């Protein structure tokens, strides 16, 4: 298609803007942008999510301008009231996607000008879109972290409730997906609680680190107006202003750190999701997911698919991709602002939405799952999971070096496997034939209940330990 026809076709798709000139750009440009340029340049389709933060930042800025006498008190009050009206309209009707106005900042200023007239033009005094977007985005990410922390607290509460319920429910612990040693389901769930606690700590650390205001950095060099950056920082809940104006407008560490925290959390959620997928399969049969978190098959009526868990597992890859995308965008950018940085928001928004869905889904699955502890126990009993207990007993009671005890235990496992019985079903005579130092006391450690009860070291799986860990997590 010839170039003129292609541009005309794009005009039809994105719509015309009259003469195309952009009042926000001033007199520098005699002609408007091509349709394709308008579309690639506009961020309003995604950064409209920042409208609350944009209004809040603008209100803090104009209040400071008024307090400093940079604009009159009357104009400051008029602008503040106008911003309240803009916010009310956004809340009621949403944000229109006018590509000619590019982004949420120009959209808001244009809307304000229609409401209050030329006085709206004073709002942008001593401010650039560079520090404006840096402030808005930082505020949004801070709010996003607060939402994630609340969701993770709910997920942890669900884990604690089910762990308390199953503090003594025996299940096989695995290494290499092979039955290793018996543990309790409560202990297993508390492992995820510990992971999520670290995730919450990472988000909290990131929030504290990002809580500095870029507002007042202006385009990159600061401003000659007598602004009070500490005032706007306080008004927006920041701990103070950022110390370098170049860093203020060009920093996106906070967004990358949010994505790294989100990625680590998603990996933990994915591991539990994978276990639910395995446990819900017929060969395991450890869990039955509720109808709320399962789907059926279009052709096989007997199927009960753990689709929610599989999607959480899949979302982790997408969230990791979002982190990588922003890192690659930022890795080669010189100071201060480049238009590439407009692409900082879509990966953060996408990751946040996916993470919120994943946390909610895993919380629902944990809360509603039916754990088949009878099947778990039978599997633990069938897998020679107490072999290490026999070896430990030989060391403790028989005085054997552990390597020799390991060899003796291996012979006992081989005998039990050949007969198709558990270790505690072997007659004492057969055990003594393997090693004469074994006596009847050994049966006190060969059952799965005795095994888990004996694991009393700090952090171990003994039911009393699990209950103590739950109490500590609840702050009791």
Short mmCIF file of C-alpha atoms in Angstrom, two decimals, residues 78-354:
data_model
loop_
_atom_site.label_atom_id
_atom_site.label_comp_id
_atom_site.label_asym_id
_atom_site.label_seq_id
_atom_site.Cartn_x
_atom_site.Cartn_y
_atom_site.Cartn_z
CA UNK A 78 -10.25 27.51 41.89
CA UNK A 79 -7.85 24.91 40.49
CA UNK A 80 -8.28 22.61 43.50
CA UNK A 81 -12.06 22.76 43.22
CA UNK A 82 -11.81 22.09 39.51
CA UNK A 83 -9.61 19.05 40.12
CA UNK A 84 -12.23 17.71 42.51
CA UNK A 85 -14.82 18.06 39.76
CA UNK A 86 -12.53 16.29 37.28
CA UNK A 87 -12.03 13.43 39.75
CA UNK A 88 -15.77 13.13 40.32
CA UNK A 89 -16.36 12.93 36.59
CA UNK A 90 -13.64 10.30 36.15
CA UNK A 91 -15.12 8.26 38.98
CA UNK A 92 -18.60 8.42 37.48
CA UNK A 93 -17.84 8.14 33.77
CA UNK A 94 -14.32 6.83 33.38
CA UNK A 95 -11.50 8.42 31.40
CA UNK A 96 -11.98 9.07 27.70
CA UNK A 97 -9.20 7.84 25.41
CA UNK A 98 -8.46 10.92 23.34
CA UNK A 99 -5.21 10.12 21.50
CA UNK A 100 -4.69 13.77 20.66
CA UNK A 101 -4.24 14.46 24.38
CA UNK A 102 -1.70 11.65 24.66
CA UNK A 103 -1.78 10.83 28.36
CA UNK A 104 -3.69 11.16 31.61
CA UNK A 105 -1.80 14.33 32.54
CA UNK A 106 -2.78 16.26 29.40
CA UNK A 107 -6.27 14.75 29.54
CA UNK A 108 -6.76 16.06 33.07
CA UNK A 109 -5.35 19.50 32.30
CA UNK A 110 -7.55 19.84 29.20
CA UNK A 111 -10.61 18.76 31.16
CA UNK A 112 -9.72 21.22 33.91
CA UNK A 113 -9.37 24.03 31.37
CA UNK A 114 -12.85 23.32 30.01
CA UNK A 115 -14.23 23.58 33.54
CA UNK A 116 -12.43 26.65 34.93
CA UNK A 117 -10.94 28.40 31.91
CA UNK A 118 -7.44 29.83 31.40
CA UNK A 119 -6.57 29.75 35.10
CA UNK A 120 -6.05 26.01 34.65
CA UNK A 121 -2.84 26.84 32.81
CA UNK A 122 -1.24 27.96 36.09
CA UNK A 123 -1.34 24.40 37.46
CA UNK A 124 1.71 23.33 35.50
CA UNK A 125 3.90 26.10 36.87
CA UNK A 126 7.20 24.70 38.23
CA UNK A 127 6.29 21.22 37.08
CA UNK A 128 7.05 19.00 34.09
CA UNK A 129 5.27 15.94 32.81
CA UNK A 130 8.53 14.16 33.65
CA UNK A 131 8.28 14.65 37.41
CA UNK A 132 4.49 14.46 37.20
CA UNK A 133 4.44 10.96 35.73
CA UNK A 134 7.26 9.82 38.00
CA UNK A 135 5.19 10.93 40.98
CA UNK A 136 1.93 9.47 39.73
CA UNK A 137 3.50 6.12 38.89
CA UNK A 138 5.31 5.93 42.22
CA UNK A 139 2.04 6.65 44.03
CA UNK A 140 0.29 3.95 41.99
CA UNK A 141 2.92 1.34 42.71
CA UNK A 142 2.81 2.24 46.40
CA UNK A 143 -0.95 1.72 46.39
CA UNK A 144 -0.47 -1.55 44.50
CA UNK A 145 1.91 -2.82 47.18
CA UNK A 146 -0.66 -2.02 49.86
CA UNK A 147 -3.21 -4.07 47.94
CA UNK A 148 -0.80 -6.98 47.53
CA UNK A 149 0.11 -6.95 51.22
CA UNK A 150 -3.56 -7.10 52.19
CA UNK A 151 -4.17 -9.97 49.77
CA UNK A 152 -1.11 -11.88 51.03
CA UNK A 153 -2.31 -11.46 54.61
CA UNK A 154 -5.60 -13.10 53.59
CA UNK A 155 -3.73 -15.93 51.90
CA UNK A 156 -1.58 -16.47 54.98
CA UNK A 157 -4.69 -16.58 57.16
CA UNK A 158 -6.11 -19.32 54.94
CA UNK A 159 -2.86 -21.30 55.16
CA UNK A 160 -2.81 -20.94 58.95
CA UNK A 161 -6.40 -22.11 59.30
CA UNK A 162 -5.85 -25.25 57.23
CA UNK A 163 -2.45 -25.93 58.84
CA UNK A 164 -4.06 -25.75 62.28
CA UNK A 165 -6.75 -28.16 61.12
CA UNK A 166 -4.12 -30.62 59.87
CA UNK A 167 -1.27 -30.12 62.33
CA UNK A 168 -1.15 -33.89 62.95
CA UNK A 169 -2.39 -35.20 59.59
CA UNK A 170 0.35 -37.46 58.24
CA UNK A 171 1.44 -37.23 54.62
CA UNK A 172 4.55 -38.26 52.71
CA UNK A 173 7.30 -35.71 52.41
CA UNK A 174 9.05 -35.88 49.06
CA UNK A 175 12.45 -35.35 47.56
CA UNK A 176 12.77 -35.88 43.79
CA UNK A 177 9.01 -36.60 43.97
CA UNK A 178 9.96 -39.82 45.76
CA UNK A 179 8.54 -40.64 49.18
CA UNK A 180 11.24 -39.50 51.62
CA UNK A 181 10.06 -39.03 55.22
CA UNK A 182 6.64 -38.61 56.76
CA UNK A 183 5.61 -35.07 57.58
CA UNK A 184 2.31 -33.51 58.49
CA UNK A 185 0.07 -31.63 56.11
CA UNK A 186 0.10 -28.73 58.56
CA UNK A 187 3.89 -28.61 58.38
CA UNK A 188 3.74 -28.67 54.58
CA UNK A 189 1.27 -25.78 54.45
CA UNK A 190 3.32 -23.80 56.96
CA UNK A 191 6.27 -24.02 54.56
CA UNK A 192 4.23 -21.91 52.14
CA UNK A 193 3.25 -19.57 54.94
CA UNK A 194 6.97 -18.98 55.56
CA UNK A 195 7.55 -18.31 51.85
CA UNK A 196 4.71 -15.81 51.70
CA UNK A 197 5.98 -14.10 54.85
CA UNK A 198 9.27 -13.46 53.04
CA UNK A 199 7.36 -12.19 50.02
CA UNK A 200 5.40 -9.76 52.19
CA UNK A 201 8.65 -8.60 53.76
CA UNK A 202 10.15 -7.92 50.35
CA UNK A 203 7.14 -5.85 49.30
CA UNK A 204 7.24 -3.92 52.58
CA UNK A 205 10.96 -3.21 52.11
CA UNK A 206 10.35 -2.05 48.55
CA UNK A 207 7.56 0.24 49.71
CA UNK A 208 9.78 1.87 52.30
CA UNK A 209 12.56 2.36 49.76
CA UNK A 210 10.32 3.94 47.12
CA UNK A 211 8.59 6.33 49.49
CA UNK A 212 10.38 9.45 48.32
CA UNK A 213 8.79 12.12 46.16
CA UNK A 214 10.12 13.09 42.71
CA UNK A 215 7.68 16.00 42.48
CA UNK A 216 9.58 19.25 42.04
CA UNK A 217 12.36 17.69 39.98
CA UNK A 218 10.64 19.35 36.99
CA UNK A 219 11.95 18.26 33.60
CA UNK A 220 15.35 17.12 34.92
CA UNK A 221 17.19 20.07 36.51
CA UNK A 222 14.76 21.32 39.13
CA UNK A 223 13.13 24.74 38.89
CA UNK A 224 13.91 28.36 39.64
CA UNK A 225 10.55 28.90 41.34
CA UNK A 226 10.66 28.94 45.17
CA UNK A 227 8.81 25.65 45.57
CA UNK A 228 8.55 23.64 48.80
CA UNK A 229 9.21 20.03 47.90
CA UNK A 230 8.94 18.88 51.50
CA UNK A 231 5.38 20.22 51.61
CA UNK A 232 4.23 18.26 48.56
CA UNK A 233 6.03 15.16 49.79
CA UNK A 234 4.19 15.30 53.11
CA UNK A 235 0.86 15.94 51.41
CA UNK A 236 1.29 12.79 49.31
CA UNK A 237 2.42 10.60 52.20
CA UNK A 238 6.06 10.42 51.17
CA UNK A 239 8.88 10.39 53.72
CA UNK A 240 10.53 13.27 51.91
CA UNK A 241 11.65 14.44 48.46
CA UNK A 242 14.18 12.61 46.31
CA UNK A 243 17.58 14.24 46.63
CA UNK A 244 18.59 14.49 42.96
CA UNK A 245 16.37 15.92 40.24
CA UNK A 246 17.95 13.82 37.48
CA UNK A 247 17.34 10.68 39.50
CA UNK A 248 13.87 11.89 40.39
CA UNK A 249 12.61 11.87 36.80
CA UNK A 250 14.64 8.94 35.46
CA UNK A 251 14.40 6.40 38.29
CA UNK A 252 12.21 3.37 37.72
CA UNK A 253 13.91 1.18 40.32
CA UNK A 254 10.68 1.19 42.28
CA UNK A 255 8.77 -0.33 39.36
CA UNK A 256 11.44 -2.94 38.71
CA UNK A 257 11.59 -3.79 42.41
CA UNK A 258 7.83 -4.18 42.48
CA UNK A 259 8.11 -6.61 39.56
CA UNK A 260 10.91 -8.60 41.18
CA UNK A 261 8.83 -8.93 44.35
CA UNK A 262 5.81 -9.90 42.25
CA UNK A 263 7.86 -12.48 40.37
CA UNK A 264 9.16 -14.12 43.55
CA UNK A 265 5.64 -14.24 44.97
CA UNK A 266 4.29 -15.68 41.74
CA UNK A 267 6.95 -18.40 41.82
CA UNK A 268 5.85 -19.42 45.31
CA UNK A 269 2.20 -19.43 44.28
CA UNK A 270 3.14 -21.50 41.23
CA UNK A 271 4.86 -24.13 43.36
CA UNK A 272 1.76 -24.61 45.48
CA UNK A 273 -0.40 -24.57 42.35
CA UNK A 274 1.78 -27.31 40.86
CA UNK A 275 1.38 -29.38 44.00
CA UNK A 276 -2.38 -28.97 43.83
CA UNK A 277 -2.30 -30.11 40.20
CA UNK A 278 -0.32 -33.21 41.19
CA UNK A 279 -2.33 -33.89 44.33
CA UNK A 280 -5.64 -33.59 42.47
CA UNK A 281 -4.59 -36.22 39.92
CA UNK A 282 -5.86 -39.77 40.31
CA UNK A 283 -2.41 -41.30 40.97
CA UNK A 284 -2.01 -39.02 44.01
CA UNK A 285 -5.59 -38.39 45.07
CA UNK A 286 -4.45 -36.18 47.96
CA UNK A 287 -6.90 -33.34 47.37
CA UNK A 288 -10.27 -32.66 45.80
CA UNK A 289 -10.64 -29.08 44.61
CA UNK A 290 -14.08 -27.56 44.99
CA UNK A 291 -16.36 -26.95 42.03
CA UNK A 292 -15.55 -23.25 42.35
CA UNK A 293 -11.94 -23.85 41.36
CA UNK A 294 -12.32 -26.68 38.86
CA UNK A 295 -13.65 -27.06 35.33
CA UNK A 296 -14.97 -29.93 33.27
CA UNK A 297 -14.22 -31.28 29.83
CA UNK A 298 -16.18 -30.58 26.66
CA UNK A 299 -15.92 -34.23 25.62
CA UNK A 300 -15.03 -36.28 28.73
CA UNK A 301 -17.79 -35.98 31.34
CA UNK A 302 -15.77 -37.66 34.07
CA UNK A 303 -13.04 -34.99 34.03
CA UNK A 304 -12.45 -32.54 36.88
CA UNK A 305 -9.64 -30.26 35.80
CA UNK A 306 -7.60 -28.08 38.19
CA UNK A 307 -7.65 -25.20 35.71
CA UNK A 308 -7.37 -22.42 38.31
CA UNK A 309 -4.16 -23.94 39.67
CA UNK A 310 -2.81 -24.41 36.16
CA UNK A 311 -3.55 -20.77 35.31
CA UNK A 312 -1.78 -19.57 38.45
CA UNK A 313 1.17 -21.68 37.36
CA UNK A 314 1.00 -20.10 33.90
CA UNK A 315 0.63 -16.56 35.24
CA UNK A 316 3.98 -16.86 37.00
CA UNK A 317 5.71 -17.04 33.62
CA UNK A 318 3.89 -13.97 32.37
CA UNK A 319 4.76 -12.01 35.50
CA UNK A 320 8.40 -12.98 35.09
CA UNK A 321 8.15 -11.79 31.49
CA UNK A 322 6.86 -8.41 32.67
CA UNK A 323 9.87 -8.05 34.95
CA UNK A 324 12.23 -8.91 32.12
CA UNK A 325 10.49 -6.50 29.73
CA UNK A 326 10.97 -3.50 32.00
CA UNK A 327 14.54 -4.41 32.86
CA UNK A 328 15.41 -4.65 29.18
CA UNK A 329 13.68 -1.32 28.49
CA UNK A 330 15.65 0.46 31.20
CA UNK A 331 19.06 -1.16 30.81
CA UNK A 332 20.43 1.18 28.12
CA UNK A 333 18.73 4.50 28.84
CA UNK A 334 20.95 7.52 29.53
CA UNK A 335 19.80 10.16 32.00
CA UNK A 336 17.30 11.63 32.24
CA UNK A 337 13.95 10.91 30.53
CA UNK A 338 13.49 9.06 27.25
CA UNK A 339 10.22 8.18 25.57
CA UNK A 340 11.02 4.47 26.00
CA UNK A 341 10.03 5.00 29.63
CA UNK A 342 6.43 5.42 28.54
CA UNK A 343 6.49 1.62 28.24
CA UNK A 344 7.26 1.23 31.94
CA UNK A 345 3.62 1.06 32.98
CA UNK A 346 2.01 -1.74 30.90
CA UNK A 347 4.21 -4.52 32.34
CA UNK A 348 3.63 -3.30 35.88
CA UNK A 349 -0.12 -3.03 35.36
CA UNK A 350 -0.25 -6.48 33.75
CA UNK A 351 1.83 -8.11 36.46
CA UNK A 352 -0.26 -6.51 39.20
CA UNK A 353 -3.52 -7.73 37.70
CA UNK A 354 -2.16 -11.25 37.22
#
